[in-house]
Amino acid sequence: MRRAKSKKLIKPKKNKPIILSHHTLPGLQQGQEKMSKSEPSSSIFMEDEEAEVNTKIKKAYCPPEKVEGNPCLEYVKYLIFPWFHEFTVERSEKNGGNRTFTTFEELSAAYASGEVHPGTRSQTIIGKSIEQNTGDLKPSLAKALNKILEPVRSHFKNDKSAKQLLQSVKNYRVTR
């Protein structure tokens, strides 16, 4: 119990709404200033399965050597670094080996110089376009996001009331 200015006892209310404020993340598609609930491919949702996160990040706008306006780098800056305090770009030895960054400035400099690539390159072999995963920024971002989301997924999967709450949230989702 807490006391109001008039010294009367006030009972705490249950289920008070909570407001969480943070930096507004851009949408994952080119030209989207913010994520959009009405465009599911532009956002990562707490209930997204691992494969959905991987697909959304793989298709995300991530121009090589461009830091400003790059949603993948924004996600690393505002989600991954605050959560893990580092970001590891995993790649084969042939592509320079793994590299762990401890600051966003260090990562953005490496990205701007071309040392770190978006992560998926297309090449055409005998008239057929083939995507080759080089294991740079995008796959490493997807892996880190999935690591953050796994306990959330587990909670919604294993807790009956949480599962019902999630279904209620999904029923309110705006779609076009």
mmCIF file of C-alpha atoms in Angstrom:
data_model
loop_
_atom_site.group_PDB
_atom_site.id
_atom_site.type_symbol
_atom_site.label_atom_id
_atom_site.label_comp_id
_atom_site.label_asym_id
_atom_site.label_seq_id
_atom_site.Cartn_x
_atom_site.Cartn_y
_atom_site.Cartn_z
ATOM 1 C CA MET A 1 0.000 0.000 0.000
ATOM 2 C CA ARG A 2 1.154 3.533 -0.601
ATOM 3 C CA ARG A 3 0.068 6.823 0.860
ATOM 4 C CA ALA A 4 -1.394 9.631 -1.199
ATOM 5 C CA LYS A 5 -0.753 13.291 -0.344
ATOM 6 C CA SER A 6 -3.915 13.369 1.758
ATOM 7 C CA LYS A 7 -2.487 10.528 3.898
ATOM 8 C CA LYS A 8 -5.273 8.135 2.867
ATOM 9 C CA LEU A 9 -4.254 4.616 2.031
ATOM 10 C CA ILE A 10 -4.559 3.789 -1.628
ATOM 11 C CA LYS A 11 -4.816 0.182 -2.720
ATOM 12 C CA PRO A 12 -2.551 -0.662 -5.631
ATOM 13 C CA LYS A 13 -4.466 -1.529 -8.774
ATOM 14 C CA LYS A 14 -3.852 -4.858 -10.425
ATOM 15 C CA ASN A 15 -3.164 -5.221 -14.127
ATOM 16 C CA LYS A 16 -2.155 -1.604 -14.677
ATOM 17 C CA PRO A 17 -1.010 -0.932 -18.238
ATOM 18 C CA ILE A 18 2.678 -0.487 -18.824
ATOM 19 C CA ILE A 19 4.248 1.816 -21.386
ATOM 20 C CA LEU A 20 7.654 0.943 -22.742
ATOM 21 C CA SER A 21 9.358 3.681 -24.704
ATOM 22 C CA HIS A 22 12.328 3.064 -26.953
ATOM 23 C CA HIS A 23 13.915 4.162 -30.182
ATOM 24 C CA THR A 24 11.511 3.637 -33.091
ATOM 25 C CA LEU A 25 12.961 0.951 -35.312
ATOM 26 C CA PRO A 26 12.610 1.276 -39.070
ATOM 27 C CA GLY A 27 10.714 -1.281 -41.115
ATOM 28 C CA LEU A 28 12.779 -4.007 -42.714
ATOM 29 C CA GLN A 29 11.831 -3.012 -46.265
ATOM 30 C CA GLN A 30 13.415 -0.142 -48.185
ATOM 31 C CA GLY A 31 11.958 3.282 -47.427
ATOM 32 C CA GLN A 32 9.999 2.296 -44.294
ATOM 33 C CA GLU A 33 10.679 4.786 -41.537
ATOM 34 C CA LYS A 34 9.090 2.532 -38.916
ATOM 35 C CA MET A 35 7.862 -1.013 -38.509
ATOM 36 C CA SER A 36 4.270 -1.610 -39.525
ATOM 37 C CA LYS A 37 1.857 -4.094 -37.961
ATOM 38 C CA SER A 38 -0.142 -4.018 -41.182
ATOM 39 C CA GLU A 39 2.914 -5.167 -43.186
ATOM 40 C CA PRO A 40 4.076 -8.316 -41.345
ATOM 41 C CA SER A 41 7.246 -8.737 -43.415
ATOM 42 C CA SER A 42 8.488 -5.331 -42.220
ATOM 43 C CA SER A 43 8.588 -6.268 -38.539
ATOM 44 C CA ILE A 44 9.878 -8.868 -36.142
ATOM 45 C CA PHE A 45 7.125 -9.926 -33.730
ATOM 46 C CA MET A 46 7.693 -11.533 -30.343
ATOM 47 C CA GLU A 47 5.783 -14.618 -31.497
ATOM 48 C CA ASP A 48 7.638 -15.062 -34.804
ATOM 49 C CA GLU A 49 9.065 -18.550 -35.207
ATOM 50 C CA GLU A 50 12.783 -18.955 -35.879
ATOM 51 C CA ALA A 51 12.224 -19.640 -39.591
ATOM 52 C CA GLU A 52 10.058 -16.496 -39.920
ATOM 53 C CA VAL A 53 12.759 -14.329 -38.331
ATOM 54 C CA ASN A 54 15.387 -15.878 -40.612
ATOM 55 C CA THR A 55 13.261 -15.216 -43.709
ATOM 56 C CA LYS A 56 12.375 -11.644 -42.732
ATOM 57 C CA ILE A 57 16.001 -10.735 -42.035
ATOM 58 C CA LYS A 58 17.205 -12.498 -45.194
ATOM 59 C CA LYS A 59 14.768 -10.398 -47.274
ATOM 60 C CA ALA A 60 15.426 -7.181 -45.335
ATOM 61 C CA TYR A 61 16.800 -4.081 -47.032
ATOM 62 C CA CYS A 62 20.524 -3.998 -46.246
ATOM 63 C CA PRO A 63 22.530 -2.119 -48.873
ATOM 64 C CA PRO A 64 26.249 -2.976 -48.919
ATOM 65 C CA GLU A 65 28.567 -0.397 -47.336
ATOM 66 C CA LYS A 66 25.635 1.903 -46.417
ATOM 67 C CA VAL A 67 25.179 2.520 -42.696
ATOM 68 C CA GLU A 68 22.605 5.330 -42.679
ATOM 69 C CA GLY A 69 19.057 4.145 -43.263
ATOM 70 C CA ASN A 70 20.072 0.486 -42.966
ATOM 71 C CA PRO A 71 17.413 -1.318 -40.888
ATOM 72 C CA CYS A 72 19.615 -4.343 -40.185
ATOM 73 C CA LEU A 73 22.282 -2.151 -38.616
ATOM 74 C CA GLU A 74 19.594 -0.298 -36.636
ATOM 75 C CA TYR A 75 18.423 -3.630 -35.184
ATOM 76 C CA VAL A 76 21.995 -4.470 -34.196
ATOM 77 C CA LYS A 77 22.505 -1.034 -32.638
ATOM 78 C CA TYR A 78 19.258 -0.819 -30.665
ATOM 79 C CA LEU A 79 18.504 -4.481 -29.886
ATOM 80 C CA ILE A 80 21.595 -6.663 -30.105
ATOM 81 C CA PHE A 81 24.274 -4.446 -28.532
ATOM 82 C CA PRO A 82 22.120 -3.457 -25.531
ATOM 83 C CA TRP A 83 21.170 -7.110 -24.976
ATOM 84 C CA PHE A 84 24.513 -8.894 -25.498
ATOM 85 C CA HIS A 85 27.022 -5.986 -25.308
ATOM 86 C CA GLU A 86 28.699 -7.418 -28.409
ATOM 87 C CA PHE A 87 27.853 -8.703 -31.859
ATOM 88 C CA THR A 88 29.605 -11.606 -33.559
ATOM 89 C CA VAL A 89 29.578 -11.831 -37.324
ATOM 90 C CA GLU A 90 29.928 -15.507 -38.097
ATOM 91 C CA ARG A 91 31.483 -16.468 -41.395
ATOM 92 C CA SER A 92 33.778 -19.074 -42.868
ATOM 93 C CA GLU A 93 37.560 -18.741 -42.720
ATOM 94 C CA LYS A 94 37.449 -18.267 -46.501
ATOM 95 C CA ASN A 95 35.389 -15.107 -45.915
ATOM 96 C CA GLY A 96 37.606 -13.741 -43.136
ATOM 97 C CA GLY A 97 36.494 -15.860 -40.184
ATOM 98 C CA ASN A 98 34.305 -14.829 -37.271
ATOM 99 C CA ARG A 99 34.656 -11.323 -35.911
ATOM 100 C CA THR A 100 33.236 -9.997 -32.660
ATOM 101 C CA PHE A 101 32.436 -6.298 -32.368
ATOM 102 C CA THR A 102 32.129 -4.659 -28.957
ATOM 103 C CA THR A 103 30.818 -1.291 -30.170
ATOM 104 C CA PHE A 104 28.411 -0.238 -32.855
ATOM 105 C CA GLU A 105 30.948 2.276 -34.145
ATOM 106 C CA GLU A 106 33.439 -0.539 -34.775
ATOM 107 C CA LEU A 107 30.791 -2.578 -36.642
ATOM 108 C CA SER A 108 29.539 0.363 -38.709
ATOM 109 C CA ALA A 109 33.104 1.260 -39.766
ATOM 110 C CA ALA A 110 33.737 -2.340 -40.865
ATOM 111 C CA TYR A 111 30.408 -2.408 -42.712
ATOM 112 C CA ALA A 112 31.007 0.951 -44.435
ATOM 113 C CA SER A 113 34.444 -0.218 -45.603
ATOM 114 C CA GLY A 114 33.016 -3.425 -47.083
ATOM 115 C CA GLU A 115 34.839 -5.654 -44.599
ATOM 116 C CA VAL A 116 31.427 -6.892 -43.401
ATOM 117 C CA HIS A 117 28.827 -7.742 -46.045
ATOM 118 C CA PRO A 118 25.030 -7.935 -45.837
ATOM 119 C CA GLY A 119 25.284 -11.711 -45.896
ATOM 120 C CA THR A 120 23.571 -13.076 -48.960
ATOM 121 C CA ARG A 121 25.020 -12.764 -52.423
ATOM 122 C CA SER A 122 23.320 -13.794 -55.627
ATOM 123 C CA GLN A 123 25.171 -15.250 -58.539
ATOM 124 C CA THR A 124 23.961 -16.618 -61.818
ATOM 125 C CA ILE A 125 25.121 -20.054 -62.875
ATOM 126 C CA ILE A 126 23.957 -21.362 -66.266
ATOM 127 C CA GLY A 127 21.073 -18.886 -66.414
ATOM 128 C CA LYS A 128 19.879 -19.730 -62.907
ATOM 129 C CA SER A 129 20.131 -17.259 -60.011
ATOM 130 C CA ILE A 130 21.486 -18.861 -56.860
ATOM 131 C CA GLU A 131 21.697 -17.147 -53.478
ATOM 132 C CA GLN A 132 24.877 -17.868 -51.595
ATOM 133 C CA ASN A 133 24.988 -17.284 -47.851
ATOM 134 C CA THR A 134 28.356 -15.760 -47.041
ATOM 135 C CA GLY A 135 27.530 -15.667 -43.339
ATOM 136 C CA ASP A 136 27.968 -11.972 -42.634
ATOM 137 C CA LEU A 137 25.572 -9.414 -41.123
ATOM 138 C CA LYS A 138 22.088 -10.772 -41.887
ATOM 139 C CA PRO A 139 22.559 -14.403 -40.774
ATOM 140 C CA SER A 140 24.343 -13.238 -37.614
ATOM 141 C CA LEU A 141 21.569 -10.728 -36.872
ATOM 142 C CA ALA A 142 18.878 -13.378 -37.351
ATOM 143 C CA LYS A 143 20.747 -15.743 -35.027
ATOM 144 C CA ALA A 144 21.040 -13.076 -32.309
ATOM 145 C CA LEU A 145 17.369 -12.061 -32.611
ATOM 146 C CA ASN A 146 16.310 -15.704 -32.369
ATOM 147 C CA LYS A 147 18.449 -16.104 -29.256
ATOM 148 C CA ILE A 148 16.605 -13.170 -27.648
ATOM 149 C CA LEU A 149 13.194 -14.474 -28.719
ATOM 150 C CA GLU A 150 13.649 -18.137 -27.729
ATOM 151 C CA PRO A 151 12.674 -17.705 -24.047
ATOM 152 C CA VAL A 152 9.607 -15.715 -25.147
ATOM 153 C CA ARG A 153 8.585 -18.466 -27.571
ATOM 154 C CA SER A 154 9.105 -21.079 -24.890
ATOM 155 C CA HIS A 155 6.982 -19.128 -22.404
ATOM 156 C CA PHE A 156 4.085 -18.777 -24.835
ATOM 157 C CA LYS A 157 4.368 -22.418 -25.830
ATOM 158 C CA ASN A 158 4.519 -23.907 -22.315
ATOM 159 C CA ASP A 159 2.357 -21.578 -20.190
ATOM 160 C CA LYS A 160 -1.396 -22.096 -20.721
ATOM 161 C CA SER A 161 -2.477 -18.577 -19.737
ATOM 162 C CA ALA A 162 0.332 -17.040 -21.787
ATOM 163 C CA LYS A 163 -0.744 -19.139 -24.767
ATOM 164 C CA GLN A 164 -4.309 -17.786 -24.414
ATOM 165 C CA LEU A 165 -3.018 -14.224 -24.077
ATOM 166 C CA LEU A 166 -0.935 -14.642 -27.226
ATOM 167 C CA GLN A 167 -3.980 -15.874 -29.112
ATOM 168 C CA SER A 168 -5.905 -12.773 -27.973
ATOM 169 C CA VAL A 169 -3.080 -10.535 -29.170
ATOM 170 C CA LYS A 170 -2.992 -12.325 -32.534
ATOM 171 C CA ASN A 171 -6.753 -11.844 -32.912
ATOM 172 C CA TYR A 172 -6.282 -8.074 -32.599
ATOM 173 C CA ARG A 173 -3.460 -7.896 -35.126
ATOM 174 C CA VAL A 174 -4.160 -5.419 -37.912
ATOM 175 C CA THR A 175 -3.943 -6.823 -41.429
ATOM 176 C CA ARG A 176 -4.475 -5.306 -44.843
#
